[in-house]
Short mmCIF file of C-alpha atoms in Angstrom, two decimals:
data_model
loop_
_atom_site.label_atom_id
_atom_site.label_comp_id
_atom_site.label_asym_id
_atom_site.label_seq_id
_atom_site.Cartn_x
_atom_site.Cartn_y
_atom_site.Cartn_z
CA UNK A 250 0.00 0.00 0.00
CA UNK A 251 1.35 3.44 -0.97
CA UNK A 252 0.87 5.81 1.98
CA UNK A 253 2.73 8.73 0.40
CA UNK A 254 0.80 12.02 0.20
CA UNK A 255 -0.47 12.89 -3.31
CA UNK A 256 1.26 15.81 -4.97
CA UNK A 257 -0.46 19.12 -4.46
CA UNK A 258 -2.29 20.54 -7.48
CA UNK A 259 -1.08 23.95 -6.44
CA UNK A 260 2.55 23.56 -5.45
CA UNK A 261 3.13 27.30 -5.05
CA UNK A 262 0.16 27.64 -2.71
CA UNK A 263 1.30 24.63 -0.69
CA UNK A 264 4.81 26.05 -0.33
CA UNK A 265 3.38 29.41 0.71
CA UNK A 266 1.26 27.74 3.37
CA UNK A 267 4.23 25.85 4.75
CA UNK A 268 6.34 29.00 4.74
CA UNK A 269 3.64 30.90 6.59
CA UNK A 270 3.41 28.20 9.25
CA UNK A 271 7.18 28.08 9.55
CA UNK A 272 7.37 31.85 9.98
CA UNK A 273 5.06 31.58 12.98
CA UNK A 274 7.21 29.05 14.84
CA UNK A 275 9.81 31.61 15.97
CA UNK A 276 6.99 33.56 17.61
CA UNK A 277 6.23 30.51 19.75
CA UNK A 278 9.88 30.46 20.85
CA UNK A 279 10.14 34.20 21.37
CA UNK A 280 9.30 34.16 25.08
CA UNK A 281 11.90 31.49 25.77
CA UNK A 282 14.46 33.61 23.93
CA UNK A 283 13.43 36.70 25.89
CA UNK A 284 13.69 34.77 29.15
CA UNK A 285 17.14 33.46 28.26
CA UNK A 286 18.30 36.98 27.44
CA UNK A 287 16.80 38.38 30.65
CA UNK A 288 18.66 36.10 33.05
CA UNK A 289 17.77 35.84 36.72
CA UNK A 290 15.58 38.46 38.35
CA UNK A 291 17.85 41.20 39.79
CA UNK A 292 16.28 41.15 43.25
CA UNK A 293 17.35 43.73 45.79
CA UNK A 294 18.59 42.45 49.13
CA UNK A 295 15.19 43.18 50.66
CA UNK A 296 13.30 41.44 47.84
CA UNK A 297 15.46 38.34 48.11
CA UNK A 298 15.00 38.32 51.87
CA UNK A 299 11.23 38.53 51.38
CA UNK A 300 11.30 35.60 48.95
CA UNK A 301 13.37 33.63 51.46
CA UNK A 302 10.94 34.38 54.29
CA UNK A 303 7.92 33.40 52.18
CA UNK A 304 9.48 30.10 51.10
CA UNK A 305 10.58 29.36 54.65
CA UNK A 306 7.07 30.08 55.95
CA UNK A 307 5.64 27.57 53.47
CA UNK A 308 8.27 24.97 54.43
CA UNK A 309 7.73 25.31 58.18
CA UNK A 310 3.95 25.45 57.77
CA UNK A 311 3.89 22.26 55.73
CA UNK A 312 6.22 20.48 58.15
CA UNK A 313 3.82 21.34 60.99
CA UNK A 314 0.83 20.26 58.89
CA UNK A 315 2.52 16.89 58.42
CA UNK A 316 2.93 16.57 62.18
CA UNK A 317 -0.72 17.45 62.83
CA UNK A 318 -1.80 14.90 60.24
CA UNK A 319 0.25 12.25 62.03
CA UNK A 320 -1.49 13.18 65.30
CA UNK A 321 -4.90 12.73 63.68
CA UNK A 322 -5.80 16.43 63.87
CA UNK A 323 -6.02 16.71 60.07
CA UNK A 324 -8.37 14.25 58.39
CA UNK A 325 -8.86 13.16 54.82
CA UNK A 326 -6.12 13.84 52.27
CA UNK A 327 -3.20 16.19 52.79
CA UNK A 328 -0.77 17.05 49.99
CA UNK A 329 2.34 18.92 51.11
CA UNK A 330 4.28 21.47 49.06
CA UNK A 331 7.71 20.82 50.60
CA UNK A 332 10.36 21.33 47.92
CA UNK A 333 8.19 23.27 45.49
CA UNK A 334 8.16 26.60 47.36
CA UNK A 335 10.06 28.61 44.75
CA UNK A 336 7.31 28.07 42.17
CA UNK A 337 4.44 29.71 44.04
CA UNK A 338 6.61 32.42 45.61
CA UNK A 339 8.45 33.31 42.41
CA UNK A 340 5.33 33.43 40.25
CA UNK A 341 2.90 35.05 42.63
CA UNK A 342 5.33 37.73 43.73
CA UNK A 343 4.90 39.10 40.19
CA UNK A 344 1.09 39.15 40.42
CA UNK A 345 -1.09 41.98 41.67
CA UNK A 346 -2.27 40.52 44.96
CA UNK A 347 -6.04 40.69 45.37
CA UNK A 348 -6.49 41.68 41.71
CA UNK A 349 -5.09 38.85 39.61
CA UNK A 350 -6.78 35.46 40.08
CA UNK A 351 -5.06 32.26 41.21
CA UNK A 352 -6.48 28.75 40.93
CA UNK A 353 -4.77 25.43 41.56
CA UNK A 354 -5.28 21.76 42.40
CA UNK A 355 -5.33 20.07 45.77
CA UNK A 356 -1.68 20.81 46.71
CA UNK A 357 -2.77 24.32 47.60
CA UNK A 358 -1.51 25.45 51.02
CA UNK A 359 1.71 26.93 49.62
CA UNK A 360 -0.09 28.97 46.98
CA UNK A 361 -2.34 30.53 49.60
CA UNK A 362 0.59 31.44 51.82
CA UNK A 363 2.44 32.88 48.83
CA UNK A 364 -0.58 35.11 48.17
CA UNK A 365 -0.43 36.61 51.65
CA UNK A 366 -3.28 34.70 53.27
CA UNK A 367 -3.11 34.36 57.07
CA UNK A 368 -1.50 31.04 58.16
CA UNK A 369 -3.98 30.85 61.07
CA UNK A 370 -7.06 30.55 58.86
CA UNK A 371 -5.29 28.08 56.58
CA UNK A 372 -4.29 25.85 59.50
CA UNK A 373 -7.79 26.16 60.96
CA UNK A 374 -9.18 24.96 57.63
CA UNK A 375 -6.78 22.02 57.58
CA UNK A 376 -8.06 20.94 60.98
CA UNK A 377 -11.72 21.43 60.05
CA UNK A 378 -12.43 24.40 62.32
CA UNK A 379 -15.07 27.09 62.01
CA UNK A 380 -12.38 29.78 61.83
CA UNK A 381 -10.97 28.16 58.69
CA UNK A 382 -10.95 30.03 55.42
CA UNK A 383 -13.69 27.74 54.08
CA UNK A 384 -15.39 27.53 57.50
CA UNK A 385 -13.82 24.17 58.16
CA UNK A 386 -15.80 22.43 55.42
CA UNK A 387 -13.19 22.36 52.68
CA UNK A 388 -10.18 20.96 54.43
CA UNK A 389 -6.79 20.59 52.80
CA UNK A 390 -8.00 20.16 49.23
CA UNK A 391 -10.75 22.76 48.92
CA UNK A 392 -9.62 26.14 50.19
CA UNK A 393 -11.14 29.28 48.74
CA UNK A 394 -11.03 33.06 49.22
CA UNK A 395 -12.83 35.41 46.87
CA UNK A 396 -11.44 38.30 48.90
CA UNK A 397 -7.91 37.32 47.93
CA UNK A 398 -8.88 36.23 44.40
CA UNK A 399 -7.86 32.67 45.29
CA UNK A 400 -10.33 30.21 43.76
CA UNK A 401 -9.16 26.82 45.05
CA UNK A 402 -8.04 24.10 45.85
CA UNK A 403 -9.76 21.52 43.52
CA UNK A 404 -9.83 17.78 44.12
CA UNK A 405 -10.69 16.69 40.57
CA UNK A 406 -7.48 16.29 38.58
CA UNK A 407 -7.25 19.04 35.96
CA UNK A 408 -10.69 20.49 36.68
CA UNK A 409 -9.21 23.79 37.79
CA UNK A 410 -7.84 24.51 34.31
CA UNK A 411 -11.16 25.22 32.53
CA UNK A 412 -12.32 27.08 35.64
CA UNK A 413 -9.20 29.20 35.31
CA UNK A 414 -10.19 30.01 31.75
CA UNK A 415 -13.53 31.17 33.11
CA UNK A 416 -11.76 33.47 35.56
CA UNK A 417 -9.63 34.82 32.71
CA UNK A 418 -12.76 35.36 30.61
CA UNK A 419 -14.24 37.37 33.50
CA UNK A 420 -11.13 39.55 33.64
CA UNK A 421 -11.37 40.20 29.91
CA UNK A 422 -15.13 40.78 29.97
CA UNK A 423 -14.85 43.29 32.81
CA UNK A 424 -11.79 44.94 31.24
CA UNK A 425 -10.16 45.10 34.67
CA UNK A 426 -6.64 44.29 33.43
CA UNK A 427 -6.43 41.17 35.58
CA UNK A 428 -4.73 37.90 34.72
CA UNK A 429 -5.52 34.38 35.91
CA UNK A 430 -2.69 32.06 36.91
CA UNK A 431 -3.88 28.45 36.64
CA UNK A 432 -1.64 25.76 38.12
CA UNK A 433 -1.74 22.05 37.35
CA UNK A 434 0.67 19.15 37.60
CA UNK A 435 2.46 16.91 35.14
CA UNK A 436 -0.16 14.22 35.79
CA UNK A 437 -3.07 16.56 35.08
CA UNK A 438 -1.32 17.71 31.90
CA UNK A 439 -2.64 14.60 30.12
CA UNK A 440 -6.29 15.43 30.84
CA UNK A 441 -8.45 16.14 27.81
CA UNK A 442 -10.15 19.14 29.42
CA UNK A 443 -6.74 20.85 29.59
CA UNK A 444 -6.46 20.85 25.80
CA UNK A 445 -10.03 21.97 25.28
CA UNK A 446 -9.16 24.89 27.53
CA UNK A 447 -5.95 25.63 25.61
CA UNK A 448 -8.00 25.90 22.43
CA UNK A 449 -10.63 28.19 23.91
CA UNK A 450 -8.09 30.40 25.67
CA UNK A 451 -6.04 30.83 22.50
CA UNK A 452 -9.11 31.39 20.32
CA UNK A 453 -10.46 34.09 22.63
CA UNK A 454 -7.00 35.45 23.60
CA UNK A 455 -7.78 35.10 27.28
CA UNK A 456 -5.44 36.65 29.88
CA UNK A 457 -4.27 33.42 31.49
CA UNK A 458 -0.92 31.88 32.40
CA UNK A 459 -1.04 28.08 32.42
CA UNK A 460 1.53 26.71 34.88
CA UNK A 461 2.61 23.07 34.82
CA UNK A 462 4.30 22.22 38.11
CA UNK A 463 6.31 19.28 36.86
CA UNK A 464 7.52 17.47 39.99
CA UNK A 465 8.41 14.41 37.97
CA UNK A 466 6.04 11.82 39.39
CA UNK A 467 2.39 12.92 39.22
CA UNK A 468 0.74 10.65 41.81
CA UNK A 469 3.50 8.06 41.64
CA UNK A 470 4.33 7.42 38.00
CA UNK A 471 7.50 8.92 36.54
CA UNK A 472 6.90 11.40 33.72
CA UNK A 473 8.77 9.22 31.22
CA UNK A 474 6.39 6.33 31.89
CA UNK A 475 3.17 8.31 31.64
CA UNK A 476 3.72 10.99 29.00
CA UNK A 477 4.69 10.65 25.35
CA UNK A 478 5.74 14.31 25.22
CA UNK A 479 7.72 15.05 28.37
CA UNK A 480 8.49 18.67 27.46
CA UNK A 481 5.23 20.10 28.73
CA UNK A 482 5.99 23.69 27.72
CA UNK A 483 5.70 22.55 24.09
CA UNK A 484 2.17 21.28 24.49
CA UNK A 485 0.57 24.57 23.59
CA UNK A 486 2.23 24.66 20.17
CA UNK A 487 -0.79 23.21 18.35
CA UNK A 488 -2.86 26.10 19.72
CA UNK A 489 -0.27 28.83 18.98
CA UNK A 490 0.43 29.23 22.70
CA UNK A 491 4.08 30.14 23.40
CA UNK A 492 5.87 28.17 26.09
CA UNK A 493 8.48 28.80 28.76
CA UNK A 494 10.81 26.15 30.18
CA UNK A 495 11.89 27.18 33.70
CA UNK A 496 13.97 25.86 36.58
CA UNK A 497 11.36 25.81 39.33
CA UNK A 498 13.95 25.30 42.07
CA UNK A 499 15.40 28.80 41.72
CA UNK A 500 13.10 31.57 42.92
CA UNK A 501 14.96 34.27 40.97
CA UNK A 502 14.68 32.35 37.70
CA UNK A 503 10.98 31.76 38.36
CA UNK A 504 10.36 35.45 39.05
CA UNK A 505 12.20 36.46 35.85
CA UNK A 506 10.13 34.01 33.80
CA UNK A 507 6.95 35.25 35.45
CA UNK A 508 7.64 38.79 34.32
CA UNK A 509 8.22 37.67 30.72
CA UNK A 510 4.97 35.70 30.70
CA UNK A 511 2.87 38.37 32.40
CA UNK A 512 4.14 41.16 30.17
CA UNK A 513 3.06 39.13 27.15
CA UNK A 514 -0.37 38.29 28.56
CA UNK A 515 -1.12 41.77 29.91
CA UNK A 516 -0.35 43.19 26.46
CA UNK A 517 -3.42 41.35 25.14
CA UNK A 518 -1.59 38.58 23.31
CA UNK A 519 -3.47 35.69 24.89
CA UNK A 520 -2.24 32.77 27.01
CA UNK A 521 1.21 31.49 27.90
CA UNK A 522 2.16 27.97 28.98
CA UNK A 523 4.92 27.67 31.58
CA UNK A 524 6.62 24.48 32.68
CA UNK A 525 8.29 24.71 36.08
CA UNK A 526 10.69 21.84 36.82
CA UNK A 527 10.36 21.24 40.53
CA UNK A 528 10.45 18.41 43.08
CA UNK A 529 8.42 17.32 46.08
CA UNK A 530 10.38 15.79 48.94
CA UNK A 531 7.39 14.01 50.44
CA UNK A 532 5.03 11.54 48.77
CA UNK A 533 2.08 12.58 46.64
CA UNK A 534 0.01 12.79 49.82
CA UNK A 535 0.59 11.94 53.46
CA UNK A 536 -0.61 8.39 52.77
CA UNK A 537 1.99 7.83 50.03
CA UNK A 538 5.20 6.00 51.10
CA UNK A 539 6.85 7.13 47.81
CA UNK A 540 8.55 3.79 47.14
CA UNK A 541 8.74 4.57 43.43
CA UNK A 542 11.94 6.60 43.95
CA UNK A 543 15.11 6.11 45.96
CA UNK A 544 16.11 7.88 49.15
CA UNK A 545 19.35 8.80 47.43
CA UNK A 546 17.46 10.67 44.71
CA UNK A 547 15.46 12.68 47.23
CA UNK A 548 18.54 13.44 49.32
CA UNK A 549 20.47 14.62 46.27
CA UNK A 550 17.68 17.08 45.45
CA UNK A 551 17.68 18.34 49.03
CA UNK A 552 21.46 18.70 49.12
CA UNK A 553 22.06 20.23 45.69
CA UNK A 554 18.85 21.89 44.50
CA UNK A 555 16.84 23.06 47.52
CA UNK A 556 15.31 26.48 46.70
CA UNK A 557 15.44 27.76 50.28
CA UNK A 558 19.06 26.79 50.82
CA UNK A 559 19.97 28.41 47.50
CA UNK A 560 18.30 31.68 48.54
CA UNK A 561 20.02 31.47 51.93
CA UNK A 562 23.42 30.96 50.28
CA UNK A 563 22.81 33.98 48.06
CA UNK A 564 21.85 36.14 51.05
CA UNK A 565 24.99 35.08 52.92
CA UNK A 566 27.09 35.83 49.84
CA UNK A 567 25.60 39.34 49.81
CA UNK A 568 26.73 39.91 53.37
CA UNK A 569 23.63 38.97 55.34
CA UNK A 570 24.50 37.89 58.87
CA UNK A 571 23.81 34.22 59.57
CA UNK A 572 22.47 35.15 63.00
CA UNK A 573 19.79 37.27 61.34
CA UNK A 574 18.70 34.34 59.18
CA UNK A 575 18.54 32.12 62.27
CA UNK A 576 16.38 34.72 63.97
CA UNK A 577 14.03 34.78 60.95
CA UNK A 578 13.69 31.00 61.10
CA UNK A 579 12.95 31.20 64.83
CA UNK A 580 10.30 33.87 64.24
CA UNK A 581 8.63 31.87 61.47
CA UNK A 582 8.58 28.71 63.58
CA UNK A 583 6.85 30.72 66.29
CA UNK A 584 4.35 32.07 63.76
CA UNK A 585 3.52 28.54 62.61
CA UNK A 586 3.20 27.33 66.22
CA UNK A 587 0.73 30.14 66.90
CA UNK A 588 -1.25 29.13 63.81
CA UNK A 589 -1.37 25.52 65.02
CA UNK A 590 -2.45 26.59 68.52
CA UNK A 591 -5.11 28.86 67.03
CA UNK A 592 -6.45 25.97 64.96
CA UNK A 593 -6.46 23.47 67.81
CA UNK A 594 -8.27 25.89 70.13
CA UNK A 595 -10.91 26.94 67.58
CA UNK A 596 -14.33 25.25 67.68
CA UNK A 597 -15.62 22.93 64.99
CA UNK A 598 -18.47 24.20 62.78
CA UNK A 599 -22.00 24.00 64.16
CA UNK A 600 -24.06 21.11 62.86
CA UNK A 601 -26.35 23.61 61.11
CA UNK A 602 -23.41 24.57 58.86
CA UNK A 603 -23.77 21.19 57.17
CA UNK A 604 -26.65 22.58 55.08
CA UNK A 605 -25.07 25.92 54.08
CA UNK A 606 -23.01 26.79 51.03
CA UNK A 607 -24.36 23.84 49.06
CA UNK A 608 -26.05 26.09 46.49
CA UNK A 609 -25.55 29.76 45.70
CA UNK A 610 -29.19 30.58 46.38
CA UNK A 611 -31.81 28.96 48.59
CA UNK A 612 -34.44 26.82 46.95
#
C-alpha cells in the first residue's frame, strides 16, 4: 500500500502555506528567547529576603501540617508542598495581589501562603475548624477566598484549568486588566479538558498563564512512563500558545520568567504555557510511602537543589549575617506554632453549617 501524500495541485500555494506556518514558529519560541536573554531576576537584598521568608514560611507550615496529620488532627487527604516553594513564591510575587486570580489543584496550602493569606485561617481549615478560610468544610484540598482572588483548591485532577479560563474570561469581559494564573501538575497535563481549555483560551486570547508544576512523578508514575511528550511547555504549540521552560527550584529564575509571561499576557496577546521543573520531597500525599523513587534521589535534590538553601546561600554571599537568618527561622517557627495553637483551640463548625453553602441561592 502506498501511503505517500499525493502531490499538491497547487505547489506554489502549498509552499506558501508551509512558509507561513514556519514563519510563525519563531513567535512561539520568542518568550523562551526573551527569558534566556533576561537572566535571573535582579532582586534587591530586601526582595530576596522577602522571597526567602515566604518560602521558609511555606516549608515550616507544611512540616507542621505533616505533624498534625500524624497526630490525627487533620483528616482526609493532605498534599504537602515541601520542595516546590520557589514556584508559588516566584510566580505570585509578580502578580497583583487581590487583583489577579489564582487557581490550583489540591496541593494548595503553599499557593495561599504565597498570596499573603493568614497562616492561622489556613491551618484552621486544615483541621476542620469554624475559623478556617472555608469555615472548616473544605479541608486541605478545597480552600477558597474570593477576597484574595484565590479560587481553590480543587480535588478533581485538571478540573481547575477550565475554571481558570472562566476566571480569565471574566477579567477580559470586565476589562479590569487582571490575569488568571492556573496551576496544574504533570499528571493533570494529560487530561483532555486541559487541551479543550488551551483551544478556547487561544481562540479568545484570554489573559491566562497556564503553569505546569512538573515534579516528575504525578501521583506516583514517573513522567517518562506516563507521557509521550515530556516537554510540557511545548504542548501549547498546536494552539499557537508560546511556552516557557523554567527551573522551578530557583526563585529568581521563576520570578524572571513570570515577568516575561505576564508582560506578554497583559499586552493582550493571549495565554502562555509555563513548565516549572520542581520536586516534592514528600510523597504525593501523606498516605503515600513514595517507594517509586530512591532515598538517594530525594537526598540529592535536598542537598544540591533546595530552593530555600539556594536563597540562603545567596543572602549570605551578599553579606547577610547568619544570626539574622537564624532569627528569621525562629520567628517563622513561632508564627507557625501560633497558627497551630489557634487551629487546635478553635471550635468545629456548628451542625447547622452542614446545610449551608451547598447552592448559591436557597431553593
